[in-house]
Amino acid sequence: MIRVMYIVNESGLGGAAQSLLDMLAVNDGRICPIVIIPSAGIIEERLQQLHISYHIVPFDTDHRKIGGHSQKEDALIFRSNYEAALKLQEIVRQQKIEMIHTNSSVSNVGAMLSLMTGIPHIWHIRELLEEHFGCEFVDGDLKKKLFACADGVVSISECVGKIYKKKYEVDCVCIYDGLHIERFIERDFSAKKANAFLMAGQITSNKGQLDAIKAVYELAKQNIDTRLYIVGAAESDYYRWLLHRCVRKCKLEHHIQILAHKKDLRELRHECQYSITGSKMEALGRVTIEAMLAGCVVIGADTGGTVEIIGQDGSRGYLYRQGDYRDLARAMRYAMEHSKDNRSIQSAAQDYAAETFDASNYLERIIWLYEEVLQDKKNSAISSGGELLEELRNRYATVKDIGTDVELLERHDIDHDKSRMLAEMIRRWFSIKLEKKSLDTVLSQRSIYSIAIYGMGFLGKSLYQELEDSAVGIAYVMDRELQEDEGILKVISLDEELPQVDAVIVTVLGSTDELCERIKRKSGYQVITLKKLLDWCEEEL
């Protein structure tokens, strides 16, 4: 039995955590797992069901949006990882840990702990941060040094291995993730609807849901009836809201449903003939594998791990040019018109997925890697990493006394105040709705028939939705965080020339006097706050 400490960077049940749990669920006693998670979360329920020992030790992931982090934030991330590693040394000693396995690329805790204890370290690379998520490691140089000290590096696809080899000069062994085949496999395809498509996964701009909606619109213009189910947790409320706006604008309400995250997709996969994977650059693609096992004909973007899974000869599914919704529409139409080929594609894809991604086979390959690493470590009398460990100690000495930023405390107070203001604004708005008073009526009474909205948070989205298709037209919106959304919304920067409107409605909370004055000076248009608009409504009650 090998006593292994698994460092898991999330407390939810994302793909990385699910893959680890699927492997540990078929563990036959050759691994004694101890799992480390950074906070309380829903993963605990699954760990308890599997009777797996776990500890909560806080640490931060070491990735952020490209360019979206400061030197101080980087230092605090380093400190959280280093201090977590210091705390884990005692658990390593108590539990007689023989192997450390970091389940993701986005934390350095396991690598630091390995240097501190001399225990072998396996690093599992599951992400294409830059290519898929627009993120980067906060310290690429340090990451490269830590990768070099790993005793083994696993990539979840050949694509991931090649990219990390080029960027970080790290040699990876490719081991595809394993799933519980019987949980997902579907033998009876008779209930599948000939025009039904499923798109499962996190709802985010990187996953291609907007392209799928546009593809359905293209097909609708050709009088081809389709049904698309988009299912998943949203990266942001705004993006889910934007997808709904696109569906409404294209009048596709009877063709497309956007559903919340479902723990079990078997019912939908039972009904859907096709599955779409539209990710910008999928590292592997768990939902693609699950769809194949369920007998869905997969239509996938021609990038990353998706190509590896589907193949390029058409025998296991169809490919389209990622980001090209017209090509996606073409592939969808082709698949429906060639439905006679579905049975052979379903069988080939299902057989491939069952053979390639079986959790028991996955477990065997991981244990083989552990044994190889332990044997190599036993035969080697040379201890590496001492120089890097000293570098880490010196770096920690410079950051360990960084205090809590006063700005962070002030921001917390501001956020608390804004939460109270938001609750009060919602209460007032709800009362107005109960009195059957509409915002567009109040605006029209004041000769305001065209507006711009500044601020597309919850209140801005709600205002847009209430005035949508009303007598008051929404000419454009302004928000520092938004860019042009391909014709769904007209997004204007405050630095640009502002098109003519009767009024600009500011929905941001807090002190807005300076902002309102700036808009007035720039445009000369009437500027009102949402609070003022609600005041007008209450005057009419």
mmCIF file of N, CA and C in Angstrom, residues 40-106:
data_model
loop_
_atom_site.group_PDB
_atom_site.id
_atom_site.type_symbol
_atom_site.label_atom_id
_atom_site.label_comp_id
_atom_site.label_asym_id
_atom_site.label_seq_id
_atom_site.Cartn_x
_atom_site.Cartn_y
_atom_site.Cartn_z
ATOM 1 N N ALA A 40 -13.707 24.390 3.100
ATOM 2 C CA ALA A 40 -14.886 23.527 3.154
ATOM 3 C C ALA A 40 -15.637 23.637 1.838
ATOM 4 N N GLY A 41 -16.305 22.548 1.434
ATOM 5 C CA GLY A 41 -17.027 22.584 0.169
ATOM 6 C C GLY A 41 -17.722 21.272 -0.117
ATOM 7 N N ILE A 42 -18.382 21.211 -1.275
ATOM 8 C CA ILE A 42 -19.200 20.037 -1.592
ATOM 9 C C ILE A 42 -18.372 18.786 -1.853
ATOM 10 N N ILE A 43 -17.078 18.946 -2.097
ATOM 11 C CA ILE A 43 -16.235 17.765 -2.283
ATOM 12 C C ILE A 43 -16.195 16.910 -1.023
ATOM 13 N N GLU A 44 -16.429 17.534 0.129
ATOM 14 C CA GLU A 44 -16.366 16.796 1.393
ATOM 15 C C GLU A 44 -17.385 15.652 1.439
ATOM 16 N N GLU A 45 -18.562 15.897 0.880
ATOM 17 C CA GLU A 45 -19.594 14.853 0.886
ATOM 18 C C GLU A 45 -19.117 13.609 0.142
ATOM 19 N N ARG A 46 -18.494 13.811 -1.021
ATOM 20 C CA ARG A 46 -18.004 12.678 -1.798
ATOM 21 C C ARG A 46 -16.842 11.983 -1.081
ATOM 22 N N LEU A 47 -15.964 12.762 -0.469
ATOM 23 C CA LEU A 47 -14.852 12.165 0.270
ATOM 24 C C LEU A 47 -15.362 11.312 1.423
ATOM 25 N N GLN A 48 -16.385 11.808 2.096
ATOM 26 C CA GLN A 48 -16.970 11.054 3.212
ATOM 27 C C GLN A 48 -17.645 9.784 2.718
ATOM 28 N N GLN A 49 -18.345 9.866 1.575
ATOM 29 C CA GLN A 49 -18.987 8.681 1.007
ATOM 30 C C GLN A 49 -17.967 7.604 0.668
ATOM 31 N N LEU A 50 -16.782 8.040 0.204
ATOM 32 C CA LEU A 50 -15.733 7.093 -0.170
ATOM 33 C C LEU A 50 -14.849 6.717 1.013
ATOM 34 N N HIS A 51 -15.151 7.268 2.197
ATOM 35 C CA HIS A 51 -14.384 6.997 3.427
ATOM 36 C C HIS A 51 -12.914 7.357 3.248
ATOM 37 N N ILE A 52 -12.693 8.511 2.644
ATOM 38 C CA ILE A 52 -11.332 9.002 2.410
ATOM 39 C C ILE A 52 -11.002 10.087 3.426
ATOM 40 N N SER A 53 -9.879 9.937 4.077
ATOM 41 C CA SER A 53 -9.418 10.930 5.043
ATOM 42 C C SER A 53 -9.026 12.217 4.324
ATOM 43 N N TYR A 54 -9.420 13.350 4.900
ATOM 44 C CA TYR A 54 -9.045 14.629 4.277
ATOM 45 C C TYR A 54 -8.808 15.685 5.350
ATOM 46 N N HIS A 55 -8.067 16.726 4.959
ATOM 47 C CA HIS A 55 -7.766 17.841 5.850
ATOM 48 C C HIS A 55 -7.997 19.138 5.080
ATOM 49 N N ILE A 56 -8.460 20.148 5.783
ATOM 50 C CA ILE A 56 -8.636 21.471 5.187
ATOM 51 C C ILE A 56 -7.450 22.337 5.591
ATOM 52 N N VAL A 57 -6.663 22.729 4.620
ATOM 53 C CA VAL A 57 -5.508 23.607 4.846
ATOM 54 C C VAL A 57 -5.590 24.731 3.817
ATOM 55 N N PRO A 58 -5.879 25.949 4.227
ATOM 56 C CA PRO A 58 -6.081 27.032 3.257
ATOM 57 C C PRO A 58 -4.840 27.341 2.425
ATOM 58 N N PHE A 59 -5.038 27.542 1.135
ATOM 59 C CA PHE A 59 -3.995 28.057 0.243
ATOM 60 C C PHE A 59 -4.683 28.626 -0.986
ATOM 61 N N ASP A 60 -3.961 29.456 -1.706
ATOM 62 C CA ASP A 60 -4.514 30.133 -2.869
ATOM 63 C C ASP A 60 -3.944 29.515 -4.138
ATOM 64 N N THR A 61 -4.712 29.536 -5.204
ATOM 65 C CA THR A 61 -4.172 29.116 -6.497
ATOM 66 C C THR A 61 -3.238 30.202 -7.012
ATOM 67 N N ASP A 62 -2.301 29.804 -7.872
ATOM 68 C CA ASP A 62 -1.283 30.765 -8.311
ATOM 69 C C ASP A 62 -1.505 31.173 -9.774
ATOM 70 N N HIS A 63 -2.765 31.327 -10.170
ATOM 71 C CA HIS A 63 -3.047 31.812 -11.520
ATOM 72 C C HIS A 63 -4.062 32.936 -11.451
ATOM 73 N N ARG A 64 -3.935 33.858 -12.385
ATOM 74 C CA ARG A 64 -4.863 34.988 -12.498
ATOM 75 C C ARG A 64 -5.030 35.319 -13.976
ATOM 76 N N LYS A 65 -6.020 36.155 -14.279
ATOM 77 C CA LYS A 65 -6.171 36.625 -15.643
ATOM 78 C C LYS A 65 -4.871 37.288 -16.093
ATOM 79 N N ILE A 66 -4.549 37.138 -17.357
ATOM 80 C CA ILE A 66 -3.295 37.683 -17.874
ATOM 81 C C ILE A 66 -3.228 39.185 -17.613
ATOM 82 N N GLY A 67 -2.182 39.592 -16.894
ATOM 83 C CA GLY A 67 -2.003 40.999 -16.549
ATOM 84 C C GLY A 67 -2.902 41.483 -15.423
ATOM 85 N N GLY A 68 -3.701 40.591 -14.846
ATOM 86 C CA GLY A 68 -4.677 41.017 -13.835
ATOM 87 C C GLY A 68 -4.247 40.760 -12.413
ATOM 88 N N HIS A 69 -2.974 41.003 -12.107
ATOM 89 C CA HIS A 69 -2.502 40.795 -10.735
ATOM 90 C C HIS A 69 -1.328 41.735 -10.468
ATOM 91 N N SER A 70 -1.144 42.021 -9.186
ATOM 92 C CA SER A 70 -0.106 42.961 -8.769
ATOM 93 C C SER A 70 1.031 42.210 -8.087
ATOM 94 N N GLN A 71 2.156 42.894 -7.885
ATOM 95 C CA GLN A 71 3.295 42.278 -7.205
ATOM 96 C C GLN A 71 2.933 41.883 -5.779
ATOM 97 N N LYS A 72 2.137 42.734 -5.134
ATOM 98 C CA LYS A 72 1.751 42.416 -3.754
ATOM 99 C C LYS A 72 0.851 41.191 -3.709
ATOM 100 N N GLU A 73 -0.082 41.110 -4.659
ATOM 101 C CA GLU A 73 -0.946 39.937 -4.711
ATOM 102 C C GLU A 73 -0.121 38.679 -4.976
ATOM 103 N N ASP A 74 0.854 38.789 -5.869
ATOM 104 C CA ASP A 74 1.723 37.652 -6.166
ATOM 105 C C ASP A 74 2.460 37.189 -4.904
ATOM 106 N N ALA A 75 2.934 38.160 -4.118
ATOM 107 C CA ALA A 75 3.651 37.833 -2.891
ATOM 108 C C ALA A 75 2.744 37.122 -1.891
ATOM 109 N N LEU A 76 1.502 37.577 -1.780
ATOM 110 C CA LEU A 76 0.553 36.957 -0.855
ATOM 111 C C LEU A 76 0.184 35.541 -1.298
ATOM 112 N N ILE A 77 0.097 35.320 -2.617
ATOM 113 C CA ILE A 77 -0.168 33.977 -3.126
ATOM 114 C C ILE A 77 0.991 33.047 -2.792
ATOM 115 N N PHE A 78 2.223 33.531 -3.003
ATOM 116 C CA PHE A 78 3.410 32.745 -2.650
ATOM 117 C C PHE A 78 3.371 32.388 -1.171
ATOM 118 N N ARG A 79 3.069 33.382 -0.333
ATOM 119 C CA ARG A 79 3.057 33.141 1.114
ATOM 120 C C ARG A 79 2.020 32.094 1.494
ATOM 121 N N SER A 80 0.837 32.157 0.904
ATOM 122 C CA SER A 80 -0.216 31.198 1.264
ATOM 123 C C SER A 80 0.191 29.774 0.894
ATOM 124 N N ASN A 81 0.865 29.605 -0.237
ATOM 125 C CA ASN A 81 1.316 28.275 -0.647
ATOM 126 C C ASN A 81 2.431 27.775 0.258
ATOM 127 N N TYR A 82 3.376 28.641 0.564
ATOM 128 C CA TYR A 82 4.519 28.242 1.387
ATOM 129 C C TYR A 82 4.050 27.881 2.798
ATOM 130 N N GLU A 83 3.171 28.699 3.371
ATOM 131 C CA GLU A 83 2.702 28.430 4.731
ATOM 132 C C GLU A 83 1.841 27.172 4.790
ATOM 133 N N ALA A 84 1.080 26.903 3.719
ATOM 134 C CA ALA A 84 0.320 25.654 3.672
ATOM 135 C C ALA A 84 1.275 24.463 3.671
ATOM 136 N N ALA A 85 2.355 24.571 2.903
ATOM 137 C CA ALA A 85 3.344 23.496 2.868
ATOM 138 C C ALA A 85 3.979 23.289 4.243
ATOM 139 N N LEU A 86 4.280 24.393 4.946
ATOM 140 C CA LEU A 86 4.836 24.281 6.295
ATOM 141 C C LEU A 86 3.880 23.523 7.219
ATOM 142 N N LYS A 87 2.585 23.844 7.139
ATOM 143 C CA LYS A 87 1.591 23.176 7.997
ATOM 144 C C LYS A 87 1.470 21.695 7.659
ATOM 145 N N LEU A 88 1.599 21.366 6.388
ATOM 146 C CA LEU A 88 1.381 19.989 5.952
ATOM 147 C C LEU A 88 2.527 19.062 6.356
ATOM 148 N N GLN A 89 3.664 19.605 6.731
ATOM 149 C CA GLN A 89 4.784 18.749 7.118
ATOM 150 C C GLN A 89 4.418 17.840 8.291
ATOM 151 N N GLU A 90 3.652 18.353 9.230
ATOM 152 C CA GLU A 90 3.262 17.551 10.390
ATOM 153 C C GLU A 90 2.323 16.421 9.980
ATOM 154 N N ILE A 91 1.383 16.711 9.065
ATOM 155 C CA ILE A 91 0.476 15.664 8.578
ATOM 156 C C ILE A 91 1.259 14.608 7.811
ATOM 157 N N VAL A 92 2.240 15.031 7.030
ATOM 158 C CA VAL A 92 3.098 14.089 6.306
ATOM 159 C C VAL A 92 3.783 13.139 7.284
ATOM 160 N N ARG A 93 4.284 13.720 8.376
ATOM 161 C CA ARG A 93 4.981 12.893 9.370
ATOM 162 C C ARG A 93 4.021 11.940 10.064
ATOM 163 N N GLN A 94 2.873 12.457 10.497
ATOM 164 C CA GLN A 94 1.907 11.622 11.217
ATOM 165 C C GLN A 94 1.355 10.495 10.352
ATOM 166 N N GLN A 95 1.080 10.819 9.108
ATOM 167 C CA GLN A 95 0.443 9.845 8.218
ATOM 168 C C GLN A 95 1.449 8.968 7.463
ATOM 169 N N LYS A 96 2.742 9.220 7.696
ATOM 170 C CA LYS A 96 3.800 8.439 7.036
ATOM 171 C C LYS A 96 3.637 8.463 5.509
ATOM 172 N N ILE A 97 3.456 9.661 4.990
ATOM 173 C CA ILE A 97 3.229 9.850 3.560
ATOM 174 C C ILE A 97 4.462 9.431 2.756
ATOM 175 N N GLU A 98 4.229 8.684 1.663
ATOM 176 C CA GLU A 98 5.324 8.228 0.799
ATOM 177 C C GLU A 98 5.350 8.947 -0.547
ATOM 178 N N MET A 99 4.213 9.558 -0.920
ATOM 179 C CA MET A 99 4.102 10.193 -2.232
ATOM 180 C C MET A 99 3.182 11.409 -2.115
ATOM 181 N N ILE A 100 3.568 12.501 -2.779
ATOM 182 C CA ILE A 100 2.719 13.691 -2.868
ATOM 183 C C ILE A 100 2.269 13.820 -4.314
ATOM 184 N N HIS A 101 0.969 13.966 -4.504
ATOM 185 C CA HIS A 101 0.401 14.059 -5.856
ATOM 186 C C HIS A 101 -0.435 15.336 -5.928
ATOM 187 N N THR A 102 0.050 16.319 -6.676
ATOM 188 C CA THR A 102 -0.689 17.567 -6.863
ATOM 189 C C THR A 102 -1.631 17.384 -8.044
ATOM 190 N N ASN A 103 -2.933 17.594 -7.807
ATOM 191 C CA ASN A 103 -3.969 17.225 -8.768
ATOM 192 C C ASN A 103 -4.225 18.268 -9.848
ATOM 193 N N SER A 104 -3.463 19.365 -9.827
ATOM 194 C CA SER A 104 -3.676 20.441 -10.789
ATOM 195 C C SER A 104 -2.385 21.243 -10.911
ATOM 196 N N SER A 105 -2.283 21.997 -11.992
ATOM 197 C CA SER A 105 -1.070 22.808 -12.175
ATOM 198 C C SER A 105 -1.107 24.104 -11.386
ATOM 199 N N VAL A 106 -2.275 24.488 -10.828
ATOM 200 C CA VAL A 106 -2.456 25.872 -10.384
ATOM 201 C C VAL A 106 -2.219 26.092 -8.891
#
